[in-house]
Coordinates of C-alpha atoms in Angstrom, one line a residue:
M1 CA 5.5 38.7 -23.1
P2 CA 6.8 42.3 -23.2
V3 CA 8.0 43.7 -26.6
H4 CA 11.1 45.9 -26.2
A5 CA 11.6 49.0 -28.3
P6 CA 14.7 49.3 -30.5
P7 CA 17.8 50.9 -28.9
T8 CA 18.1 54.7 -28.6
G9 CA 19.7 56.2 -31.7
S10 CA 17.8 53.9 -34.1
A11 CA 16.9 55.9 -37.2
A12 CA 13.3 55.1 -36.8
F13 CA 13.2 56.9 -33.4
R14 CA 15.1 60.2 -34.2
G15 CA 12.9 63.1 -33.4
A16 CA 9.1 63.1 -32.7
P17 CA 7.3 60.7 -35.0
S18 CA 4.6 62.0 -37.2
P19 CA 1.0 60.8 -36.7
S20 CA 1.3 58.6 -39.7
R21 CA 4.5 57.2 -38.4
R22 CA 2.9 56.6 -35.0
R23 CA 0.1 54.7 -36.8
G24 CA 2.7 52.7 -38.7
L25 CA 4.7 52.0 -35.6
A26 CA 1.6 50.9 -33.7
A27 CA 0.8 48.5 -36.5
T28 CA 4.4 47.2 -36.6
L29 CA 4.3 46.7 -32.8
A30 CA 1.0 44.9 -33.0
A31 CA 2.2 42.6 -35.7
T32 CA 5.4 41.9 -33.7
L33 CA 3.4 41.2 -30.6
A34 CA 1.1 38.8 -32.5
A35 CA 4.0 37.0 -34.0
T36 CA 5.7 36.7 -30.6
L37 CA 2.6 35.4 -28.9
L38 CA 2.0 32.9 -31.8
A39 CA 5.4 31.5 -31.2
F40 CA 4.3 30.3 -27.8
V41 CA 1.1 28.6 -28.9
P42 CA 1.5 24.8 -29.1
S43 CA 1.5 23.4 -32.6
G44 CA -1.3 21.1 -33.7
P45 CA -5.0 21.7 -34.1
A46 CA -6.5 24.5 -32.1
H47 CA -9.5 22.5 -31.1
A48 CA -8.7 18.8 -31.0
D49 CA -11.7 16.5 -31.1
P50 CA -12.6 15.1 -27.7
I51 CA -11.7 11.5 -27.1
E52 CA -14.7 9.3 -26.9
G53 CA -15.2 6.8 -24.0
G54 CA -16.6 3.4 -24.4
G55 CA -16.9 1.4 -27.5
D56 CA -16.2 -2.3 -28.4
L57 CA -13.5 -4.3 -26.6
G58 CA -11.6 -5.4 -29.7
P59 CA -11.0 -8.8 -31.3
N60 CA -9.0 -10.4 -28.4
V61 CA -11.8 -10.0 -25.9
I62 CA -13.9 -13.1 -26.5
V63 CA -17.4 -12.9 -25.0
F64 CA -19.6 -15.9 -24.4
D65 CA -23.2 -16.4 -23.4
P66 CA -24.9 -19.7 -22.6
S67 CA -26.2 -19.9 -26.2
T68 CA -22.9 -19.3 -27.9
P69 CA -22.0 -22.2 -30.2
N70 CA -18.7 -24.1 -29.9
I71 CA -17.4 -22.4 -26.7
Q72 CA -15.1 -25.3 -26.0
G73 CA -13.6 -25.1 -29.5
R74 CA -12.8 -21.5 -29.1
L75 CA -11.2 -22.1 -25.7
D76 CA -9.1 -24.9 -27.1
E77 CA -8.0 -22.8 -30.1
V78 CA -6.6 -20.1 -27.9
F79 CA -5.0 -22.6 -25.5
K80 CA -3.3 -24.4 -28.4
Q81 CA -1.7 -21.1 -29.4
Q82 CA -0.9 -19.9 -25.9
E83 CA 0.0 -23.1 -24.0
S84 CA 3.8 -22.7 -24.4
A85 CA 4.0 -19.1 -25.7
Q86 CA 5.8 -17.9 -22.6
F87 CA 7.3 -14.8 -24.3
G88 CA 4.9 -14.4 -27.2
S89 CA 2.8 -11.4 -28.2
G90 CA -0.6 -13.0 -28.0
R91 CA -3.0 -11.7 -25.4
Y92 CA -6.6 -12.9 -24.7
Q93 CA -9.5 -12.3 -22.4
F94 CA -12.5 -14.6 -22.1
L95 CA -15.6 -13.1 -20.7
F96 CA -18.7 -15.2 -19.6
K97 CA -22.1 -13.5 -19.4
P98 CA -24.3 -14.5 -16.5
G99 CA -25.8 -17.9 -16.8
T100 CA -25.0 -21.6 -16.7
Y101 CA -22.5 -23.3 -18.9
N102 CA -22.2 -27.1 -19.1
G103 CA -19.3 -29.4 -19.8
L104 CA -16.5 -26.9 -20.3
N105 CA -12.8 -27.2 -19.5
A106 CA -11.2 -23.8 -20.0
Q107 CA -7.5 -24.6 -20.1
L108 CA -5.5 -21.4 -19.7
G109 CA -2.1 -20.8 -21.3
F110 CA 0.1 -17.7 -21.1
Y111 CA -1.4 -14.2 -21.2
T112 CA -4.9 -15.6 -21.0
S113 CA -7.5 -14.5 -18.5
V114 CA -11.0 -15.8 -17.9
S115 CA -13.7 -13.8 -16.0
G116 CA -17.4 -13.7 -15.3
L117 CA -19.5 -10.7 -16.0
G118 CA -21.7 -10.8 -13.0
L119 CA -21.6 -8.8 -9.8
S120 CA -21.2 -12.1 -7.9
P121 CA -19.1 -15.1 -8.9
D122 CA -22.3 -17.2 -8.5
D123 CA -23.9 -15.2 -11.4
V124 CA -21.8 -17.3 -13.8
S125 CA -21.9 -21.0 -13.1
I126 CA -19.6 -23.3 -15.1
N127 CA -20.3 -27.0 -14.7
G128 CA -16.7 -27.8 -15.6
D129 CA -13.2 -26.6 -14.9
V130 CA -10.8 -23.7 -15.4
T131 CA -7.5 -25.6 -15.6
V132 CA -3.8 -24.9 -15.5
D133 CA -1.5 -27.8 -15.8
A134 CA 2.1 -28.3 -16.9
G135 CA 2.2 -30.8 -19.7
W136 CA 3.9 -28.3 -21.9
F137 CA 6.9 -28.3 -19.5
N138 CA 7.1 -32.0 -18.6
G139 CA 5.0 -31.7 -15.5
N140 CA 7.0 -28.8 -14.0
A141 CA 4.7 -25.9 -13.1
T142 CA 7.4 -23.4 -12.0
Q143 CA 7.0 -21.4 -15.2
N144 CA 3.2 -21.2 -15.3
F145 CA 3.1 -17.4 -15.2
W146 CA 0.9 -14.6 -16.5
R147 CA -2.7 -15.8 -16.5
S148 CA -5.7 -15.3 -14.3
A149 CA -9.2 -16.5 -13.3
E150 CA -11.8 -14.2 -11.8
N151 CA -15.4 -13.9 -10.8
L152 CA -16.7 -17.3 -11.7
S153 CA -18.2 -20.3 -9.9
L154 CA -17.1 -23.8 -10.8
N155 CA -18.6 -27.3 -10.3
P156 CA -15.5 -29.3 -11.2
V157 CA -16.2 -32.4 -13.2
N158 CA -14.2 -34.8 -10.9
G159 CA -14.9 -32.7 -7.7
T160 CA -11.5 -30.9 -7.8
N161 CA -10.3 -28.1 -10.0
R162 CA -6.6 -28.0 -10.9
W163 CA -4.8 -24.6 -10.7
A164 CA -1.1 -25.5 -11.0
V165 CA 0.6 -22.1 -11.3
S166 CA 3.5 -20.1 -10.0
Q167 CA 4.0 -16.3 -10.0
A168 CA 1.7 -13.7 -11.7
A169 CA -1.3 -16.0 -11.9
P170 CA -4.0 -14.6 -9.5
F171 CA -7.1 -16.6 -8.6
R172 CA -9.6 -13.9 -7.5
R173 CA -13.2 -13.8 -6.6
M174 CA -13.8 -17.4 -7.4
H175 CA -16.2 -19.9 -6.0
V176 CA -15.1 -23.5 -6.3
K177 CA -17.9 -25.9 -5.4
G178 CA -15.5 -28.6 -4.6
G179 CA -11.7 -28.9 -4.0
L180 CA -8.8 -27.0 -5.5
N181 CA -5.5 -28.7 -6.4
L182 CA -2.5 -26.4 -6.8
A183 CA -0.1 -28.9 -8.1
P184 CA 0.5 -30.2 -11.6
D185 CA -0.5 -33.7 -12.7
G186 CA 2.2 -36.0 -11.3
Y187 CA 2.9 -33.5 -8.5
G188 CA 5.9 -31.9 -10.1
W189 CA 7.5 -28.7 -8.9
A190 CA 5.4 -25.5 -8.4
S191 CA 6.6 -22.2 -7.1
G192 CA 3.9 -20.3 -5.3
G193 CA 0.8 -18.2 -6.0
Y194 CA -2.1 -16.1 -4.8
I195 CA -5.8 -16.4 -4.0
A196 CA -8.0 -13.6 -2.9
D197 CA -11.7 -13.0 -2.2
S198 CA -12.5 -16.6 -3.1
K199 CA -14.5 -19.4 -1.6
I200 CA -13.4 -23.0 -1.9
D201 CA -16.1 -25.3 -0.5
G202 CA -13.7 -28.3 -0.3
S203 CA -10.1 -28.5 0.7
V204 CA -7.2 -26.8 -1.0
G205 CA -4.3 -29.2 -1.8
P206 CA -1.0 -27.3 -2.4
Y207 CA 1.0 -30.6 -2.5
S208 CA 4.3 -29.6 -4.2
Q209 CA 3.7 -25.8 -3.9
Q210 CA 6.8 -24.3 -2.2
Q211 CA 4.9 -21.2 -0.9
W212 CA 1.5 -19.6 -1.2
Y213 CA -0.5 -16.6 0.0
T214 CA -4.3 -16.6 0.5
R215 CA -6.1 -13.4 1.5
D216 CA -9.7 -12.6 2.6
S217 CA -11.2 -15.9 1.6
Q218 CA -13.0 -19.0 2.9
V219 CA -11.6 -22.6 2.5
G220 CA -13.1 -25.9 3.6
G221 CA -9.6 -27.1 4.6
W222 CA -5.9 -26.9 3.7
Q223 CA -4.0 -30.1 3.3
N224 CA -0.3 -29.5 3.6
A225 CA 2.6 -27.1 3.5
V226 CA 6.1 -27.2 2.1
W227 CA 8.1 -24.0 3.1
N228 CA 5.8 -21.1 3.6
M229 CA 2.0 -20.9 3.5
T230 CA 0.6 -17.6 4.6
F231 CA -3.0 -16.6 5.3
S232 CA -4.7 -13.3 6.3
G233 CA -8.4 -12.9 6.8
V234 CA -9.1 -16.5 5.7
E235 CA -12.0 -18.4 7.2
G236 CA -11.1 -22.1 7.6
A237 CA -7.3 -21.4 7.4
P238 CA -5.1 -23.7 9.5
A239 CA -3.9 -22.4 12.8
Q240 CA -0.6 -20.6 13.0
S241 CA 2.2 -23.2 13.5
F242 CA 5.3 -21.9 11.8
P243 CA 7.8 -23.6 11.3
D244 CA 6.3 -27.0 11.7
P245 CA 4.1 -27.1 9.7
P246 CA 5.1 -23.7 8.2
Y247 CA 1.7 -21.9 8.5
T248 CA 1.6 -18.2 9.1
T249 CA -2.0 -17.2 9.9
L250 CA -3.3 -13.7 10.6
E251 CA -7.0 -13.5 11.6
T252 CA -7.6 -10.4 9.5
T253 CA -6.0 -8.3 6.7
P254 CA -5.4 -4.8 8.2
I255 CA -6.5 -2.9 5.0
S256 CA -7.7 -4.3 1.7
R257 CA -9.7 -3.2 -1.3
E258 CA -10.5 -5.8 -4.0
K259 CA -9.5 -5.3 -7.6
P260 CA -11.9 -3.5 -9.9
F261 CA -13.6 -5.8 -12.4
L262 CA -15.7 -5.6 -15.6
H263 CA -19.4 -6.6 -15.3
L264 CA -22.7 -6.3 -17.2
D265 CA -25.6 -4.2 -16.1
G266 CA -28.3 -5.3 -18.5
D267 CA -26.4 -5.0 -21.8
A268 CA -24.1 -2.2 -20.7
Y269 CA -20.5 -2.9 -19.6
K270 CA -19.5 -1.2 -16.4
V271 CA -16.4 -1.4 -14.1
F272 CA -17.2 -2.2 -10.4
V273 CA -14.8 -0.6 -7.9
P274 CA -15.1 -2.3 -4.5
E275 CA -14.9 -0.3 -1.3
K276 CA -11.9 -0.4 1.1
R277 CA -12.2 -2.7 4.1
T278 CA -10.3 -2.6 7.4
N279 CA -9.6 -5.7 9.4
A280 CA -11.1 -7.7 6.6
R281 CA -12.0 -11.4 6.9
G282 CA -13.8 -13.6 4.4
V283 CA -15.1 -12.8 0.9
T284 CA -16.8 -9.6 -0.1
W285 CA -19.7 -11.2 -2.0
D286 CA -21.2 -14.0 0.1
S287 CA -24.1 -12.0 1.5
G288 CA -25.4 -10.1 -1.4
A289 CA -24.2 -7.3 -3.6
P290 CA -20.6 -6.2 -2.7
A291 CA -20.0 -2.8 -1.3
G292 CA -18.7 -0.3 -3.9
S293 CA -19.8 1.5 -7.0
S294 CA -19.9 1.0 -10.8
I295 CA -18.4 3.3 -13.5
D296 CA -20.0 3.3 -16.9
L297 CA -17.8 2.1 -19.7
D298 CA -18.2 5.5 -21.5
Q299 CA -16.1 7.0 -18.7
F300 CA -13.2 4.8 -19.9
Y301 CA -10.9 5.3 -22.8
V302 CA -10.9 1.8 -24.3
V303 CA -7.3 1.5 -25.3
K304 CA -6.5 -0.7 -28.3
P305 CA -3.2 -1.8 -29.9
G306 CA -1.7 1.1 -31.8
A307 CA -2.8 3.7 -29.3
T308 CA -0.1 6.2 -28.6
A309 CA 1.0 7.6 -25.2
Q310 CA 0.0 11.0 -26.4
T311 CA -3.6 9.8 -27.0
I312 CA -3.7 7.9 -23.7
N313 CA -2.5 11.0 -21.8
A314 CA -5.0 13.2 -23.6
A315 CA -7.8 10.8 -22.5
L316 CA -6.5 11.0 -18.9
D317 CA -6.4 14.8 -19.1
Q318 CA -9.9 14.8 -20.4
G319 CA -11.0 12.9 -17.2
L320 CA -11.4 9.5 -18.6
N321 CA -10.3 6.2 -17.0
L322 CA -8.3 3.6 -18.9
L323 CA -9.3 0.1 -19.9
F324 CA -6.4 -1.6 -21.8
T325 CA -7.7 -4.3 -24.1
P326 CA -5.4 -7.3 -24.7
G327 CA -2.3 -6.4 -26.6
V328 CA 1.2 -5.0 -26.5
Y329 CA 1.6 -1.2 -26.2
H330 CA 4.8 0.7 -26.9
V331 CA 4.9 4.2 -25.2
D332 CA 7.5 6.8 -26.1
E333 CA 6.5 9.1 -23.2
T334 CA 5.3 8.4 -19.7
I335 CA 1.6 7.7 -19.0
E336 CA 0.7 10.3 -16.5
V337 CA -2.2 9.5 -14.1
N338 CA -2.9 12.7 -12.3
R339 CA -6.5 12.6 -11.3
A340 CA -7.8 11.2 -8.0
D341 CA -9.8 8.0 -8.2
T342 CA -8.6 7.2 -11.8
V343 CA -9.0 3.5 -12.7
V344 CA -6.4 1.9 -15.0
L345 CA -7.5 -1.6 -15.7
G346 CA -6.0 -4.2 -18.0
L347 CA -7.6 -7.2 -19.7
G348 CA -5.7 -10.3 -20.9
L349 CA -2.4 -9.2 -19.3
A350 CA -2.2 -6.1 -21.5
T351 CA 1.5 -5.2 -21.7
I352 CA 3.1 -1.8 -21.7
I353 CA 6.7 -1.4 -23.1
P354 CA 8.5 1.9 -22.5
D355 CA 10.6 3.1 -25.4
N356 CA 13.8 5.2 -25.3
G357 CA 14.3 4.7 -21.6
V358 CA 11.1 6.5 -20.4
T359 CA 9.2 5.6 -17.3
A360 CA 6.1 3.6 -18.4
M361 CA 3.7 5.1 -15.8
K362 CA 3.6 7.7 -13.1
V363 CA 0.9 8.4 -10.6
A364 CA 0.4 11.8 -8.9
D365 CA 0.2 12.1 -5.1
V366 CA -3.6 11.9 -5.2
D367 CA -6.3 9.8 -3.6
G368 CA -7.7 6.5 -4.7
V369 CA -6.0 5.6 -8.0
K370 CA -6.5 2.0 -8.9
L371 CA -3.9 0.2 -11.1
A372 CA -4.8 -3.3 -11.9
G373 CA -4.2 -6.2 -14.3
F374 CA -1.4 -5.3 -16.6
L375 CA 2.3 -6.1 -17.3
I376 CA 5.1 -3.5 -17.7
D377 CA 7.9 -5.0 -19.8
A378 CA 11.2 -3.0 -19.8
G379 CA 12.6 -1.8 -23.1
P380 CA 16.2 -2.3 -24.3
V381 CA 17.2 1.3 -23.3
N382 CA 17.6 1.6 -19.6
S383 CA 14.7 3.2 -17.7
E384 CA 15.5 4.8 -14.4
T385 CA 12.1 3.6 -13.2
L386 CA 9.2 1.6 -14.7
L387 CA 6.4 2.5 -12.4
E388 CA 6.2 5.4 -9.9
V389 CA 3.4 5.8 -7.4
G390 CA 3.6 9.4 -6.3
P391 CA 6.5 11.8 -7.1
Q392 CA 9.6 12.1 -4.9
G393 CA 8.7 13.9 -1.6
S394 CA 5.0 12.9 -1.6
S395 CA 3.5 13.5 1.8
A396 CA -0.4 13.7 1.4
D397 CA -2.5 11.6 3.7
H398 CA -4.4 9.0 1.7
S399 CA -5.4 6.7 4.6
A400 CA -9.1 7.2 3.9
N401 CA -8.7 6.4 0.2
P402 CA -5.4 4.8 -0.7
T403 CA -4.0 4.0 -4.1
T404 CA -4.0 0.3 -4.9
V405 CA -1.6 -1.6 -7.2
Q406 CA -3.1 -5.0 -7.9
D407 CA -1.9 -7.7 -10.3
V408 CA 0.5 -5.2 -11.8
F409 CA 3.5 -7.2 -12.9
I410 CA 6.9 -6.0 -14.1
R411 CA 9.4 -7.8 -16.2
I412 CA 13.0 -7.0 -17.2
G413 CA 14.2 -9.3 -19.9
G414 CA 12.9 -12.7 -21.1
A415 CA 11.0 -11.4 -24.1
G416 CA 14.1 -9.6 -25.2
P417 CA 16.7 -7.3 -23.8
G418 CA 15.4 -5.0 -21.1
K419 CA 17.0 -2.7 -18.5
A420 CA 15.8 -0.7 -15.6
T421 CA 17.6 0.8 -12.6
T422 CA 14.6 0.5 -10.2
S423 CA 11.5 -1.2 -11.3
M424 CA 8.8 0.1 -8.9
V425 CA 9.0 3.1 -6.7
V426 CA 6.2 3.9 -4.2
N427 CA 6.4 7.4 -2.8
S428 CA 2.7 8.0 -1.9
D429 CA 1.7 7.3 1.7
D430 CA -0.8 4.6 2.5
T431 CA -0.4 2.8 -0.9
I432 CA -1.6 -0.9 -1.0
I433 CA 0.5 -3.2 -3.1
D434 CA -1.8 -6.2 -3.5
H435 CA -0.1 -9.0 -5.4
T436 CA 2.7 -8.0 -7.7
W437 CA 5.5 -10.0 -9.3
V438 CA 8.5 -7.9 -10.1
W439 CA 10.9 -10.1 -12.1
R440 CA 14.3 -9.7 -13.6
A441 CA 14.2 -12.6 -16.0
D442 CA 16.4 -15.7 -15.3
H443 CA 15.5 -17.4 -18.6
G444 CA 14.3 -16.5 -22.1
D445 CA 15.8 -14.0 -24.5
G446 CA 18.0 -11.0 -23.5
V447 CA 19.1 -12.6 -20.3
G448 CA 22.5 -12.0 -18.7
W449 CA 24.2 -10.4 -15.7
E450 CA 24.6 -7.2 -17.7
T451 CA 22.3 -7.8 -20.6
N452 CA 19.1 -7.3 -18.5
R453 CA 20.7 -5.3 -15.8
A454 CA 18.3 -4.2 -13.1
D455 CA 19.8 -3.3 -9.7
F456 CA 16.7 -2.7 -7.6
G457 CA 13.2 -4.3 -7.7
V458 CA 10.8 -2.3 -5.4
R459 CA 11.7 0.8 -3.4
V460 CA 9.2 2.1 -0.8
N461 CA 9.7 5.7 0.3
G462 CA 6.1 6.4 1.4
D463 CA 4.8 5.9 5.0
D464 CA 2.1 3.4 6.0
V465 CA 2.5 1.3 2.9
L466 CA 1.0 -2.2 3.0
A467 CA 2.1 -5.0 0.7
T468 CA -0.1 -8.1 0.6
G469 CA 1.5 -10.7 -1.7
L470 CA 4.9 -9.3 -2.6
F471 CA 6.9 -11.4 -5.1
V472 CA 10.2 -9.9 -6.2
E473 CA 13.0 -11.8 -7.8
H474 CA 16.5 -11.9 -9.3
F475 CA 17.7 -8.3 -9.1
N476 CA 21.4 -7.5 -9.3
K477 CA 21.4 -5.7 -5.9
Y478 CA 18.5 -5.2 -3.5
D479 CA 15.2 -6.8 -4.5
V480 CA 13.3 -4.7 -2.0
E481 CA 14.4 -1.5 -0.1
W482 CA 12.1 0.1 2.4
Y483 CA 12.6 3.7 3.6
G484 CA 9.1 4.7 4.7
E485 CA 7.7 4.4 8.3
R486 CA 5.2 1.9 9.5
G487 CA 5.5 -0.3 6.4
R488 CA 4.0 -3.8 6.6
T489 CA 4.4 -6.8 4.3
I490 CA 2.2 -9.9 4.6
F491 CA 4.0 -12.6 2.5
F492 CA 7.2 -12.1 0.6
Q493 CA 8.7 -14.5 -2.0
N494 CA 12.1 -14.0 -3.4
E495 CA 14.9 -15.7 -5.3
K496 CA 18.3 -14.0 -5.6
A497 CA 19.7 -13.6 -9.1
Y498 CA 20.8 -16.9 -10.4
D499 CA 23.4 -15.6 -12.9
A500 CA 25.9 -13.8 -10.6
P501 CA 29.2 -14.7 -12.3
N502 CA 31.2 -14.8 -9.1
Q503 CA 31.5 -13.7 -5.5
A504 CA 33.0 -10.3 -6.4
A505 CA 30.0 -9.5 -8.6
I506 CA 27.6 -9.4 -5.7
Q507 CA 30.0 -8.0 -3.1
N508 CA 28.3 -5.2 -1.1
G509 CA 31.2 -3.4 0.6
D510 CA 32.2 -5.7 3.4
T511 CA 29.0 -7.7 3.1
K512 CA 28.6 -10.8 1.0
G513 CA 25.7 -10.1 -1.3
Y514 CA 22.7 -7.7 -1.1
A515 CA 19.8 -8.7 1.1
A516 CA 16.6 -9.7 -0.6
Y517 CA 14.6 -7.3 1.7
R518 CA 16.3 -4.4 3.4
V519 CA 14.7 -2.0 5.8
D520 CA 16.8 1.2 6.0
D521 CA 18.6 2.0 9.3
S522 CA 16.6 5.3 9.6
V523 CA 13.2 3.4 9.9
E524 CA 11.7 3.2 13.4
Q525 CA 8.7 1.0 12.7
H526 CA 8.2 -1.8 10.3
E527 CA 6.6 -5.3 10.4
G528 CA 6.6 -8.4 8.2
W529 CA 5.0 -11.8 8.3
G530 CA 5.7 -15.0 6.2
M531 CA 8.7 -14.1 4.2
G532 CA 11.2 -16.2 2.3
S533 CA 14.3 -15.8 0.2
Y534 CA 16.0 -18.5 -1.9
C535 CA 19.3 -18.7 -3.7
Y536 CA 20.3 -20.7 -6.7
Y537 CA 23.7 -19.5 -7.9
N538 CA 24.0 -21.9 -10.8
V539 CA 26.9 -20.0 -12.5
D540 CA 29.1 -20.1 -9.4
P541 CA 27.7 -22.4 -6.8
T542 CA 30.5 -21.4 -4.3
I543 CA 28.9 -18.0 -3.8
Q544 CA 28.0 -17.1 -0.2
Q545 CA 25.1 -14.8 0.5
H546 CA 25.4 -13.3 4.0
N547 CA 21.6 -13.0 4.6
G548 CA 18.2 -12.8 3.1
F549 CA 16.9 -9.9 5.3
Q550 CA 18.5 -6.8 6.7
A551 CA 16.8 -4.4 9.2
P552 CA 17.7 -2.1 12.1
V553 CA 17.4 -3.6 15.5
K554 CA 14.8 -1.3 17.1
P555 CA 11.7 -2.1 19.3
G556 CA 9.3 -1.0 16.4
V557 CA 10.9 -3.2 13.8
K558 CA 9.5 -6.7 13.9
F559 CA 9.5 -9.8 11.7
H560 CA 7.6 -13.0 12.0
H561 CA 8.3 -16.3 10.3
L562 CA 11.4 -15.8 8.1
L563 CA 13.2 -18.4 6.1
V564 CA 16.1 -18.7 3.6
V565 CA 16.7 -21.8 1.4
S566 CA 19.7 -22.9 -0.7
L567 CA 18.2 -24.7 -3.7
G568 CA 20.2 -27.9 -4.1
G569 CA 23.3 -26.3 -2.6
Q570 CA 23.8 -23.8 -5.4
G571 CA 25.2 -21.1 -3.2
Q572 CA 24.5 -20.8 0.5
Y573 CA 23.2 -18.2 3.1
E574 CA 25.3 -17.5 6.1
R575 CA 22.4 -16.1 8.2
V576 CA 18.6 -15.4 7.9
I577 CA 18.3 -11.8 9.0
N578 CA 21.3 -9.5 10.0
D579 CA 23.6 -11.9 11.9
T580 CA 20.8 -14.0 13.2
G581 CA 19.7 -17.5 12.1
E582 CA 21.5 -20.7 11.2
P583 CA 23.4 -21.0 7.9
T584 CA 22.1 -23.2 5.1
S585 CA 24.4 -26.0 4.1
G586 CA 24.7 -29.0 1.9
T587 CA 22.4 -29.9 -1.0
S588 CA 19.3 -31.0 0.9
T589 CA 17.2 -27.8 0.3
V590 CA 16.2 -27.5 3.9
P591 CA 15.1 -24.0 5.1
S592 CA 16.9 -22.1 7.8
V593 CA 14.2 -20.2 9.8
V594 CA 13.8 -17.4 12.3
V595 CA 10.4 -17.5 14.0
Q596 CA 10.6 -14.0 15.5
F597 CA 13.0 -11.1 15.1
P598 CA 14.3 -9.5 17.2

């Protein structure tokens, strides 16, 4: 920075300075320059110690090998704590080393994940079950959220494993050597879920499940459907027959890349990053080692509760990836993911809460970032956004190496007051959103039309974005808005906000209500398959919602297999998409469908 001389006429500059005065002046100028430059040096240590990668995984990652004593007792202890802790702070990850385990029943409660540590699910064989049931909620599975099972093989004790879940409960990379029952004991209500990269040798029985999405898997059979069962790239899937029965079946998934996962190489932990597949069908692991590469754990900052956003960002700046261990993390500045191919992986539903209205995480417009396995929970001060993939105006081509967002869940309210204007914004082209549940809470603490205000769920500005398994619910205005070209969604599940106080509260100009899924009028090409929206206006059951879907009528904009449902007559839809489709009516909870649009 230049140093300016004193103004003309200053006493120090009258006449020609003497040599001694020149030396003194030089010294003064040097001191002034040094002080000025020092003012622009950031405070803090001049040489901060580098952040070390690797290390232990913390107390809430519980690792078993076949010789571990009392495995069942430890599983039961955590389940007893987590079974009904829907909005609690406990977070747990069970990891099974390769080998065979006999006589286990791993019952999974909230914020509990179980995973094998092999490269293949068959490296970890459990002669027993990984069970989710709904005894805690009187046989109703519609609130069995936030848990997961990954990378294991099961020999169920009675031949069928029970996995009675609803949103945010992925079943990935699993091999069930028998059948899979997706309903709770007694066949109570259940509200939809997600399977990927899994092989079920027997039949899958959804029974009471209202909707479900299965991707790139193999099943021995599929027993029934209620409203909306969608398959892409699934060997053994039922033939397409929507609406009776309501099966939507795509032979392949256009683009997919499986979620990164922790595994053991000898005694060393590594994270395996699968390769991208195009026109994918079936599992990635059935014929040997999966395609992809492993990253040593020492290339990860192992994030533990108490870590600050400043330290997390310093680790990212240093070139480390992030592995969040189970816990709840408050961040007072945005986590900035700026390096291509960075992996951000959570264990045990690790939860990030932004303080003071900041955005929890932003990703630069770079290739191949992998976000997976964590929950963002809005704070009480409104955040304009909670997750941003690419800055506004992003335009780089990432088709060869897209960013993926997998099992990344967002919540506004429920655990306490939370607010966000728009939850997830995707600006980067070619992004893959592979299973997300973006949820403005309809129950729990801090819930109310204005208390957990959140106008928009997911907004897509990037081109060529693909969503496989998009669950977005209860936002005050639009749940999904799509502005990018050539967007595609395979399976969409939505409920409109329950708690609208009256018709005026949701009025959208001359339109009654905001569509659940809106494609902007500027878009020329867009396509969707297997998409449903439901209303349950329990505060004012007289509310009319004009439609569930809104899109421009253009040759390149196509929808397949749409439905809207009034749950028990609590509010009604006038149309399915735009002004097309029959209205819902009465209290019979019968869907109104549109098979193709336009």
